[in-house]
């Protein structure tokens, strides 16, 4: 498959808008959303959802606290989906390719933040000089540079990707392709393991084992496991909501005729 001009333009524009949206709602940069939209543009939404959904699992245990830079799974989902469709190798190939792209974009993320620090100092200087009219221009310039920090790399990779990816896939050794596919299957498990490390998993072990049993041994589809998970969450929520009421009732009975009920 060859990339059409309109596909390159749409994906680049989406990348520019999405990375700016991350400063507000952080919705369009979610790997699952990025993979779905990229898949729609490429005409293969199934592959997009598989690539984006897998990267979403990897992203669950990672967060950019305090402005720290983390692997850019958004760009990885966009380019992984595009290259998976172009090469015809499937979602596993796209996932394996998306991981190094995400790590590479981590370095470019640092460069983008550095450029915005320069503009921030210009804003501070404008405030000191009471040049209020210049502040919106600097703020918009920072937003423009932030959008270009993803739009330009994605555009360049898409422009060279049509021929480059096809050539690479045709000449890539079988052992390397197998390694990329294996990494694509293992890395989501690492993301889930990191997430479970920081969640109160011990008190919900029975539910975790039940979900594993249903999926692994009874081959229940993911939708069925999700429905059971929702039911379990509702039961836990109802149980935890009734605890304060029970404690309050038992506490009022204990205090009756006590400290302030001597009469």
Coordinates of N, CA and C in Angstrom, one line a residue, residues 8-248:
X8 N -1.3 11.8 4.4 CA -0.1 12.4 5.0 C -0.5 13.7 5.6
X9 N -1.3 14.5 4.9 CA -1.8 15.8 5.4 C -2.7 15.7 6.6
X10 N -3.7 14.7 6.5 CA -4.6 14.6 7.6 C -3.9 14.1 8.9
X11 N -3.0 13.1 8.8 CA -2.3 12.6 9.9 C -1.4 13.7 10.6
X12 N -0.7 14.5 9.7 CA 0.1 15.6 10.2 C -0.7 16.6 11.0
X13 N -1.9 17.0 10.4 CA -2.7 18.0 11.0 C -3.3 17.5 12.3
X14 N -3.7 16.2 12.3 CA -4.2 15.6 13.5 C -3.1 15.6 14.6
X15 N -1.9 15.3 14.3 CA -0.8 15.3 15.3 C -0.6 16.7 15.8
X16 N -0.7 17.7 15.0 CA -0.5 19.1 15.5 C -1.6 19.5 16.5
X17 N -2.8 19.1 16.1 CA -4.0 19.5 17.0 C -3.9 18.7 18.3
X18 N -3.6 17.4 18.2 CA -3.7 16.5 19.3 C -2.7 16.9 20.4
X19 N -1.4 17.2 20.0 CA -0.4 17.5 21.0 C -0.7 18.8 21.7
X20 N -1.4 19.7 21.0 CA -1.9 20.9 21.7 C -3.1 20.6 22.6
X21 N -3.9 19.7 22.2 CA -5.0 19.2 23.1 C -4.5 18.6 24.4
X22 N -3.3 18.0 24.3 CA -2.7 17.4 25.5 C -2.5 18.4 26.7
X23 N -2.4 19.7 26.3 CA -2.2 20.7 27.3 C -3.5 21.0 28.0
X24 N -4.7 20.5 27.5 CA -6.0 20.9 28.0 C -6.7 19.6 28.6
X25 N -7.0 18.7 27.7 CA -7.8 17.5 28.1 C -7.1 16.2 28.0
X26 N -5.9 16.2 27.3 CA -5.2 14.9 27.1 C -6.0 13.8 26.7
X27 N -6.9 14.0 25.7 CA -7.7 13.0 25.2 C -7.2 12.5 23.8
X28 N -7.0 13.4 22.9 CA -6.6 13.0 21.6 C -5.2 12.3 21.5
X29 N -4.4 12.5 22.5 CA -3.0 11.9 22.5 C -3.0 10.6 23.2
X30 N -4.2 10.1 23.7 CA -4.2 8.7 24.2 C -3.9 7.7 23.1
X31 N -3.0 6.8 23.3 CA -2.6 5.9 22.2 C -3.8 5.2 21.5
X32 N -4.8 4.8 22.3 CA -6.0 4.1 21.8 C -6.7 5.0 20.8
X33 N -6.9 6.3 21.2 CA -7.6 7.2 20.3 C -6.7 7.5 19.1
X34 N -5.4 7.7 19.3 CA -4.5 8.0 18.2 C -4.5 6.9 17.2
X35 N -4.4 5.6 17.7 CA -4.4 4.5 16.8 C -5.7 4.4 16.0
X36 N -6.9 4.7 16.7 CA -8.2 4.6 16.0 C -8.3 5.6 14.9
X37 N -7.9 6.9 15.2 CA -8.0 7.9 14.2 C -7.0 7.7 13.1
X38 N -5.8 7.3 13.4 CA -4.9 7.0 12.3 C -5.3 5.8 11.5
X39 N -5.9 4.8 12.1 CA -6.5 3.7 11.4 C -7.6 4.1 10.4
X40 N -8.4 5.0 10.9 CA -9.5 5.5 10.1 C -9.0 6.2 8.8
X41 N -7.9 7.1 9.0 CA -7.3 7.8 7.9 C -6.6 6.8 6.9
X42 N -6.0 5.8 7.5 CA -5.3 4.8 6.7 C -6.3 3.8 6.0
X43 N -7.5 3.8 6.5 CA -8.5 2.8 5.9 C -8.4 1.4 6.6
X44 N -7.8 1.3 7.8 CA -7.7 0.0 8.5 C -7.9 0.3 9.9
X45 N -9.1 0.5 10.4 CA -9.3 0.9 11.8 C -9.0 -0.2 12.7
X46 N -9.2 -1.5 12.3 CA -8.9 -2.6 13.1 C -7.5 -2.7 13.5
X47 N -6.6 -2.5 12.6 CA -5.1 -2.4 12.9 C -4.8 -1.3 13.8
X48 N -5.4 -0.1 13.5 CA -5.2 1.0 14.4 C -5.6 0.8 15.8
X49 N -6.7 0.2 16.0 CA -7.2 -0.1 17.4 C -6.3 -1.2 18.1
X50 N -5.8 -2.1 17.3 CA -4.9 -3.1 17.9 C -3.6 -2.5 18.3
X51 N -3.0 -1.6 17.5 CA -1.7 -1.0 17.8 C -1.9 0.0 18.9
X52 N -2.9 0.9 18.8 CA -3.2 1.9 19.8 C -3.6 1.3 21.2
X53 N -4.4 0.3 21.1 CA -4.9 -0.4 22.4 C -3.7 -1.0 23.1
X54 N -2.8 -1.7 22.4 CA -1.7 -2.3 23.0 C -0.7 -1.3 23.6
X55 N -0.5 -0.2 22.9 CA 0.4 0.9 23.5 C -0.3 1.5 24.6
X56 N -1.6 1.6 24.7 CA -2.4 2.2 25.8 C -2.1 1.3 27.1
X57 N -2.0 0.0 26.9 CA -1.7 -0.8 28.1 C -0.3 -0.5 28.6
X58 N 0.6 -0.3 27.6 CA 2.0 0.0 28.0 C 2.1 1.4 28.7
X59 N 1.2 2.3 28.4 CA 1.2 3.6 28.9 C 0.6 3.7 30.3
X60 N -0.2 2.7 30.7 CA -1.0 2.8 31.9 C -0.1 3.0 33.1
X61 N 1.0 2.4 33.2 CA 1.9 2.5 34.4 C 2.8 3.6 34.3
X62 N 2.7 4.5 33.4 CA 3.7 5.6 33.2 C 3.0 6.9 33.2
X63 N 3.5 7.9 33.9 CA 3.0 9.3 33.9 C 4.1 10.3 34.0
X64 N 3.9 11.4 33.4 CA 4.9 12.5 33.3 C 4.7 13.4 34.5
X65 N 5.0 13.0 35.7 CA 4.9 13.8 36.9 C 6.0 14.9 36.9
X66 N 5.5 16.1 37.3 CA 6.5 17.2 37.4 C 7.1 17.7 36.2
X67 N 6.5 17.4 35.0 CA 7.0 17.9 33.7 C 8.1 17.0 33.2
X68 N 8.2 15.8 33.8 CA 9.2 14.8 33.3 C 8.8 14.3 31.9
X69 N 9.8 13.9 31.1 CA 9.5 13.4 29.8 C 9.4 11.9 29.9
X70 N 8.4 11.3 29.2 CA 8.2 9.9 29.2 C 8.1 9.4 27.7
X71 N 8.2 8.2 27.4 CA 8.1 7.7 26.0 C 6.8 8.2 25.4
X72 N 6.9 8.7 24.2 CA 5.8 9.3 23.5 C 5.0 8.2 22.7
X73 N 4.1 7.6 23.4 CA 3.3 6.5 22.8 C 2.3 7.0 21.9
X74 N 2.0 8.3 22.0 CA 1.1 8.9 21.0 C 1.7 8.9 19.6
X75 N 2.9 9.4 19.4 CA 3.6 9.4 18.1 C 3.8 7.9 17.7
X76 N 4.2 7.1 18.7 CA 4.4 5.7 18.3 C 3.1 5.0 17.8
X77 N 1.9 5.3 18.4 CA 0.7 4.8 17.9 C 0.4 5.3 16.5
X78 N 0.6 6.6 16.2 CA 0.3 7.1 14.9 C 1.2 6.5 13.8
X79 N 2.5 6.5 14.1 CA 3.4 6.0 13.1 C 3.4 4.4 13.0
X80 N 3.2 3.8 14.2 CA 3.1 2.3 14.2 C 1.9 1.9 13.4
X81 N 0.7 2.6 13.5 CA -0.4 2.2 12.7 C -0.2 2.4 11.2
X82 N 0.4 3.6 10.9 CA 0.6 3.9 9.5 C 1.6 2.9 8.8
X83 N 2.7 2.6 9.5 CA 3.6 1.7 8.9 C 3.1 0.2 8.9
X84 N 2.3 -0.1 9.9 CA 1.7 -1.5 9.9 C 0.8 -1.7 8.7
X85 N 0.1 -0.6 8.3 CA -0.8 -0.7 7.2 C 0.0 -0.7 5.9
X86 N 1.0 0.2 5.8 CA 1.8 0.3 4.6 C 2.5 -1.0 4.3
X87 N 3.2 -1.5 5.3 CA 4.0 -2.7 5.1 C 3.2 -4.0 4.9
X88 N 1.9 -4.0 5.4 CA 1.1 -5.2 5.3 C 1.5 -6.3 6.3
X89 N 2.4 -5.9 7.2 CA 2.9 -7.0 8.2 C 2.0 -7.2 9.4
X90 N 1.0 -6.3 9.5 CA 0.0 -6.5 10.6 C 0.4 -5.7 11.9
X91 N -0.5 -5.8 12.9 CA -0.4 -5.0 14.1 C 0.9 -5.3 14.9
X92 N 1.3 -6.5 14.9 CA 2.4 -6.9 15.7 C 3.7 -6.2 15.2
X93 N 3.8 -6.1 13.9 CA 5.0 -5.3 13.3 C 4.9 -3.8 13.7
X94 N 3.7 -3.3 13.6 CA 3.5 -1.9 14.0 C 3.8 -1.6 15.4
X95 N 3.4 -2.5 16.3 CA 3.7 -2.3 17.8 C 5.2 -2.4 18.0
X96 N 5.9 -3.4 17.4 CA 7.3 -3.5 17.6 C 8.0 -2.2 17.1
X97 N 7.5 -1.6 16.0 CA 8.2 -0.4 15.4 C 7.8 0.8 16.2
X98 N 6.6 0.8 16.9 CA 6.2 2.0 17.6 C 7.0 2.2 18.9
X99 N 7.6 1.1 19.5 CA 8.3 1.3 20.7 C 9.6 2.1 20.5
X100 N 10.5 1.8 19.6 CA 11.7 2.6 19.4 C 11.3 4.1 18.9
X101 N 10.2 4.2 18.2 CA 9.8 5.5 17.8 C 9.4 6.3 19.0
X102 N 8.7 5.7 20.0 CA 8.3 6.4 21.2 C 9.5 6.8 22.0
X103 N 10.5 6.0 22.1 CA 11.7 6.3 22.8 C 12.5 7.4 22.1
X104 N 12.5 7.4 20.8 CA 13.2 8.5 20.1 C 12.5 9.8 20.3
X105 N 11.2 9.8 20.3 CA 10.4 11.1 20.5 C 10.5 11.6 21.9
X106 N 10.9 10.8 22.8 CA 11.2 11.2 24.2 C 12.3 12.3 24.2
X107 N 13.3 12.1 23.3 CA 14.4 13.1 23.2 C 13.9 14.4 22.6
X108 N 13.1 14.2 21.6 CA 12.6 15.4 20.9 C 11.6 16.2 21.8
X109 N 10.9 15.5 22.7 CA 10.1 16.1 23.7 C 10.9 17.1 24.6
X110 N 12.1 16.6 24.9 CA 12.9 17.5 25.8 C 13.3 18.8 25.0
X111 N 13.6 18.6 23.7 CA 13.9 19.8 22.9 C 12.8 20.8 22.8
X112 N 11.6 20.2 22.6 CA 10.4 21.1 22.5 C 10.1 21.8 23.8
X113 N 10.3 21.2 24.9 CA 10.2 21.9 26.2 C 11.2 22.9 26.4
X114 N 12.4 22.7 25.9 CA 13.5 23.6 26.0 C 13.2 24.9 25.2
X115 N 12.6 24.7 24.0 CA 12.2 25.9 23.2 C 11.2 26.7 23.9
X116 N 10.2 26.1 24.6 CA 9.2 26.8 25.3 C 9.7 27.5 26.5
X117 N 10.8 27.0 27.1 CA 11.4 27.7 28.2 C 11.9 29.1 27.8
X118 N 12.5 29.1 26.6 CA 13.0 30.4 26.1 C 11.8 31.4 25.9
X119 N 10.7 30.9 25.4 CA 9.5 31.8 25.2 C 9.0 32.2 26.6
X120 N 9.1 31.3 27.6 CA 8.6 31.7 28.9 C 9.4 32.8 29.5
X121 N 10.7 32.8 29.3 CA 11.5 33.9 29.8 C 11.2 35.2 29.0
X122 N 10.8 35.1 27.8 CA 10.3 36.3 27.0 C 9.1 36.9 27.6
X123 N 8.2 35.9 28.1 CA 6.9 36.4 28.7 C 7.2 37.1 30.0
X124 N 8.2 36.5 30.8 CA 8.5 37.1 32.1 C 9.1 38.5 31.8
X125 N 9.9 38.7 30.8 CA 10.5 40.0 30.5 C 9.4 41.0 30.1
X126 N 8.4 40.5 29.3 CA 7.3 41.4 28.9 C 6.5 41.8 30.1
X127 N 6.3 41.0 31.1 CA 5.6 41.3 32.3 C 6.4 42.4 33.1
X128 N 7.7 42.2 33.2 CA 8.5 43.2 33.9 C 8.5 44.5 33.2
X129 N 8.4 44.6 31.9 CA 8.4 45.8 31.2 C 7.0 46.3 30.9
X130 N 6.0 45.6 31.5 CA 4.6 46.0 31.3 C 4.1 46.0 29.8
X131 N 4.7 45.1 29.1 CA 4.3 45.0 27.6 C 3.3 43.9 27.5
X132 N 2.1 44.2 28.0 CA 1.1 43.2 28.1 C 0.6 42.7 26.7
X133 N 0.7 43.5 25.7 CA 0.2 43.1 24.4 C 1.1 42.1 23.7
X134 N 2.3 41.9 24.2 CA 3.2 40.9 23.6 C 3.0 39.5 24.2
X135 N 2.4 39.4 25.3 CA 2.3 38.1 26.0 C 1.4 37.1 25.2
X136 N 0.2 37.5 24.7 CA -0.5 36.5 23.9 C 0.3 36.0 22.7
X137 N 1.1 36.8 22.1 CA 1.9 36.4 20.9 C 2.9 35.3 21.3
X138 N 3.5 35.5 22.5 CA 4.5 34.5 22.9 C 3.8 33.2 23.3
X139 N 2.7 33.3 24.0 CA 1.9 32.1 24.3 C 1.5 31.3 23.1
X140 N 1.0 32.0 22.1 CA 0.6 31.3 20.9 C 1.8 30.8 20.1
X141 N 2.9 31.4 20.2 CA 4.1 30.9 19.6 C 4.5 29.6 20.3
X142 N 4.4 29.6 21.6 CA 4.7 28.3 22.3 C 3.8 27.2 21.9
X143 N 2.6 27.5 21.8 CA 1.6 26.5 21.3 C 1.9 26.0 19.9
X144 N 2.3 26.9 19.1 CA 2.7 26.6 17.7 C 3.9 25.7 17.6
X145 N 4.9 26.0 18.4 CA 6.1 25.2 18.5 C 5.9 23.8 19.1
X146 N 5.0 23.8 20.1 CA 4.6 22.5 20.7 C 3.9 21.6 19.7
X147 N 3.1 22.2 18.9 CA 2.4 21.4 17.9 C 3.4 20.9 16.8
X148 N 4.3 21.7 16.4 CA 5.3 21.3 15.4 C 6.3 20.3 15.9
X149 N 6.4 20.2 17.2 CA 7.4 19.2 17.8 C 6.9 17.8 17.5
X150 N 5.7 17.6 17.2 CA 5.2 16.2 16.8 C 4.8 16.2 15.3
X151 N 4.3 17.3 14.8 CA 3.8 17.3 13.4 C 5.0 17.2 12.4
X152 N 6.1 17.9 12.7 CA 7.3 17.8 11.8 C 7.9 16.4 11.7
X153 N 8.2 15.8 12.9 CA 8.8 14.4 12.8 C 7.8 13.4 12.1
X154 N 6.5 13.5 12.4 CA 5.6 12.6 11.8 C 5.5 12.8 10.3
X155 N 5.5 14.1 9.9 CA 5.5 14.4 8.5 C 6.7 13.9 7.8
X156 N 7.9 14.1 8.3 CA 9.1 13.6 7.7 C 9.1 12.1 7.6
X157 N 8.7 11.4 8.7 CA 8.7 9.9 8.7 C 7.7 9.4 7.7
X158 N 6.5 10.1 7.5 CA 5.5 9.6 6.6 C 6.0 9.9 5.1
X159 N 6.7 11.0 4.9 CA 7.2 11.3 3.6 C 8.2 10.3 3.1
X160 N 9.1 9.8 4.0 CA 10.1 8.9 3.6 C 9.7 7.4 3.9
X161 N 8.6 7.3 4.7 CA 8.2 6.0 5.1 C 7.6 5.1 4.0
X162 N 7.0 5.8 3.0 CA 6.3 5.0 1.9 C 7.3 4.1 1.2
X163 N 8.5 4.6 0.9 CA 9.5 3.8 0.2 C 10.4 3.2 1.2
X164 N 10.8 3.9 2.2 CA 11.7 3.4 3.2 C 11.2 2.1 3.9
X165 N 10.0 2.2 4.4 CA 9.4 1.1 5.1 C 9.3 -0.2 4.3
X166 N 8.9 0.0 3.0 CA 8.7 -1.1 2.1 C 10.1 -1.8 1.9
X167 N 11.1 -0.9 1.7 CA 12.5 -1.5 1.4 C 13.0 -2.2 2.7
X168 N 12.8 -1.6 3.8 CA 13.3 -2.2 5.1 C 12.6 -3.5 5.3
X169 N 11.3 -3.6 5.2 CA 10.6 -4.8 5.5 C 10.9 -5.9 4.5
X170 N 11.2 -5.5 3.3 CA 11.6 -6.6 2.3 C 13.0 -7.1 2.5
X171 N 13.9 -6.3 3.2 CA 15.3 -6.7 3.4 C 15.6 -7.0 4.9
X172 N 14.6 -6.9 5.7 CA 14.8 -7.2 7.1 C 15.0 -8.7 7.4
X173 N 16.0 -9.1 8.1 CA 16.2 -10.5 8.4 C 15.0 -11.1 9.2
X174 N 14.7 -12.3 9.0 CA 13.6 -13.0 9.7 C 13.7 -12.9 11.2
X175 N 14.9 -13.1 11.7 CA 15.1 -13.1 13.1 C 14.8 -11.7 13.8
X176 N 15.0 -10.6 13.0 CA 14.7 -9.3 13.5 C 13.2 -9.1 13.5
X177 N 12.5 -9.6 12.5 CA 11.1 -9.4 12.4 C 10.4 -10.2 13.5
X178 N 11.0 -11.4 13.8 CA 10.4 -12.2 14.9 C 10.7 -11.6 16.2
X179 N 11.8 -10.9 16.4 CA 12.1 -10.2 17.6 C 11.1 -9.0 17.8
X180 N 10.8 -8.3 16.8 CA 9.9 -7.2 16.9 C 8.5 -7.7 17.3
X181 N 8.1 -8.7 16.7 CA 6.8 -9.3 17.0 C 6.7 -9.8 18.4
X182 N 7.8 -10.4 18.9 CA 7.9 -10.9 20.2 C 7.8 -9.8 21.2
X183 N 8.6 -8.7 20.9 CA 8.6 -7.5 21.8 C 7.2 -6.9 21.8
X184 N 6.5 -6.9 20.7 CA 5.2 -6.3 20.7 C 4.2 -7.1 21.5
X185 N 4.5 -8.4 21.7 CA 3.6 -9.2 22.5 C 3.9 -9.1 24.0
X186 N 5.2 -8.9 24.3 CA 5.6 -8.9 25.7 C 5.5 -7.6 26.4
X187 N 5.7 -6.5 25.7 CA 5.7 -5.1 26.3 C 4.4 -4.7 26.9
X188 N 3.2 -5.1 26.4 CA 2.0 -4.7 27.1 C 1.9 -5.4 28.5
X189 N 2.5 -6.6 28.6 CA 2.4 -7.2 29.9 C 3.3 -6.4 30.9
X190 N 4.4 -5.9 30.5 CA 5.2 -5.1 31.3 C 4.4 -3.8 31.8
X191 N 3.7 -3.2 30.9 CA 2.9 -2.0 31.3 C 1.8 -2.4 32.3
X192 N 1.2 -3.5 32.2 CA 0.2 -3.9 33.1 C 0.8 -4.3 34.5
X193 N 2.0 -4.9 34.4 CA 2.7 -5.3 35.7 C 3.1 -4.0 36.4
X194 N 3.5 -3.0 35.7 CA 3.9 -1.7 36.4 C 2.7 -1.1 37.0
X195 N 1.5 -1.2 36.3 CA 0.3 -0.6 36.9 C -0.1 -1.4 38.1
X196 N -0.1 -2.7 38.1 CA -0.5 -3.5 39.2 C 0.4 -3.2 40.4
X197 N 1.6 -2.9 40.2 CA 2.6 -2.6 41.3 C 2.1 -1.5 42.1
X198 N 1.4 -0.5 41.5 CA 1.0 0.7 42.3 C -0.4 0.7 42.6
X199 N -1.2 -0.3 42.3 CA -2.6 -0.4 42.7 C -2.8 -1.3 43.9
X200 N -3.8 -1.1 44.6 CA -4.1 -2.0 45.8 C -4.6 -3.4 45.4
X201 N -3.7 -4.1 44.8 CA -4.0 -5.4 44.1 C -4.3 -6.5 45.1
X202 N -3.7 -6.4 46.3 CA -3.8 -7.6 47.2 C -5.2 -7.8 47.7
X203 N -6.0 -6.7 47.9 CA -7.3 -6.9 48.4 C -8.3 -7.3 47.3
X204 N -7.8 -7.3 46.0 CA -8.7 -7.7 44.9 C -8.2 -8.9 44.2
X205 N -7.3 -9.7 44.8 CA -6.7 -10.8 44.2 C -7.8 -11.8 43.6
X206 N -8.9 -12.1 44.4 CA -9.9 -13.0 43.9 C -10.5 -12.5 42.5
X207 N -10.8 -11.2 42.4 CA -11.3 -10.7 41.1 C -10.3 -10.9 40.0
X208 N -9.0 -10.6 40.3 CA -7.9 -10.7 39.3 C -7.8 -12.1 38.8
X209 N -7.8 -13.1 39.8 CA -7.8 -14.5 39.4 C -9.0 -14.9 38.6
X210 N -10.2 -14.4 39.0 CA -11.4 -14.8 38.2 C -11.3 -14.3 36.8
X211 N -10.8 -13.1 36.6 CA -10.7 -12.5 35.2 C -9.7 -13.3 34.4
X212 N -8.6 -13.7 35.0 CA -7.6 -14.5 34.3 C -8.1 -15.9 34.0
X213 N -8.8 -16.5 34.9 CA -9.4 -17.8 34.6 C -10.4 -17.8 33.5
X214 N -11.3 -16.7 33.5 CA -12.3 -16.6 32.4 C -11.6 -16.4 31.0
X215 N -10.6 -15.6 31.0 CA -10.0 -15.2 29.7 C -9.0 -16.4 29.2
X216 N -8.3 -17.0 30.2 CA -7.2 -17.9 29.7 C -7.8 -19.3 29.6
X217 N -8.7 -19.7 30.4 CA -9.2 -21.1 30.4 C -10.5 -21.3 29.7
X218 N -11.4 -20.4 29.9 CA -12.8 -20.5 29.3 C -12.9 -19.7 28.0
X219 N -11.8 -19.0 27.7 CA -11.8 -18.2 26.4 C -13.0 -17.3 26.3
X220 N -13.3 -16.6 27.4 CA -14.4 -15.6 27.4 C -13.9 -14.4 26.7
X221 N -14.6 -13.8 25.8 CA -14.1 -12.6 25.0 C -13.9 -11.4 26.0
X222 N -13.1 -10.5 25.6 CA -12.7 -9.3 26.4 C -14.0 -8.6 26.9
X223 N -15.0 -8.5 26.0 CA -16.2 -7.8 26.4 C -16.9 -8.5 27.6
X224 N -16.9 -9.8 27.5 CA -17.5 -10.5 28.6 C -16.8 -10.3 29.9
X225 N -15.4 -10.4 29.9 CA -14.6 -10.1 31.1 C -14.8 -8.7 31.6
X226 N -15.0 -7.8 30.7 CA -15.2 -6.4 31.1 C -16.5 -6.2 31.8
X227 N -17.6 -6.9 31.3 CA -18.9 -6.8 31.9 C -18.8 -7.4 33.3
X228 N -18.1 -8.5 33.5 CA -18.0 -9.1 34.8 C -17.2 -8.2 35.7
X229 N -16.2 -7.5 35.2 CA -15.4 -6.5 35.9 C -16.3 -5.4 36.4
X230 N -17.2 -4.9 35.6 CA -18.1 -3.8 36.0 C -19.0 -4.3 37.1
X231 N -19.5 -5.5 37.0 CA -20.4 -6.0 38.1 C -19.6 -6.1 39.4
X232 N -18.3 -6.6 39.3 CA -17.5 -6.7 40.5 C -17.3 -5.3 41.1
X233 N -17.0 -4.3 40.2 CA -16.8 -3.0 40.7 C -18.0 -2.4 41.4
X234 N -19.2 -2.7 40.9 CA -20.4 -2.2 41.5 C -20.6 -2.9 42.8
X235 N -20.3 -4.1 42.9 CA -20.5 -4.8 44.2 C -19.5 -4.3 45.3
X236 N -18.3 -4.0 44.9 CA -17.3 -3.5 45.8 C -17.7 -2.0 46.2
X237 N -18.2 -1.3 45.2 CA -18.6 0.1 45.6 C -19.8 0.1 46.5
X238 N -20.7 -0.8 46.3 CA -21.9 -0.9 47.2 C -21.4 -1.3 48.6
X239 N -20.5 -2.3 48.7 CA -20.0 -2.8 50.0 C -19.3 -1.6 50.7
X240 N -18.4 -0.9 50.0 CA -17.7 0.2 50.7 C -18.6 1.3 51.1
X241 N -19.7 1.5 50.3 CA -20.6 2.6 50.6 C -21.4 2.3 51.9
X242 N -21.7 1.0 52.1 CA -22.5 0.7 53.3 C -21.7 0.6 54.5
X243 N -20.4 0.6 54.5 CA -19.5 0.5 55.7 C -19.7 1.8 56.5
X244 N -19.6 3.0 56.0 CA -19.7 4.2 56.8 C -21.0 4.2 57.5
X245 N -22.1 3.8 56.8 CA -23.4 3.9 57.4 C -23.5 2.9 58.6
X246 N -22.9 1.7 58.4 CA -23.0 0.7 59.5 C -22.1 1.2 60.7
X247 N -21.0 1.8 60.4 CA -20.1 2.3 61.5 C -20.8 3.4 62.2
X248 N -21.5 4.3 61.5 CA -22.2 5.4 62.1 C -23.3 4.9 63.0

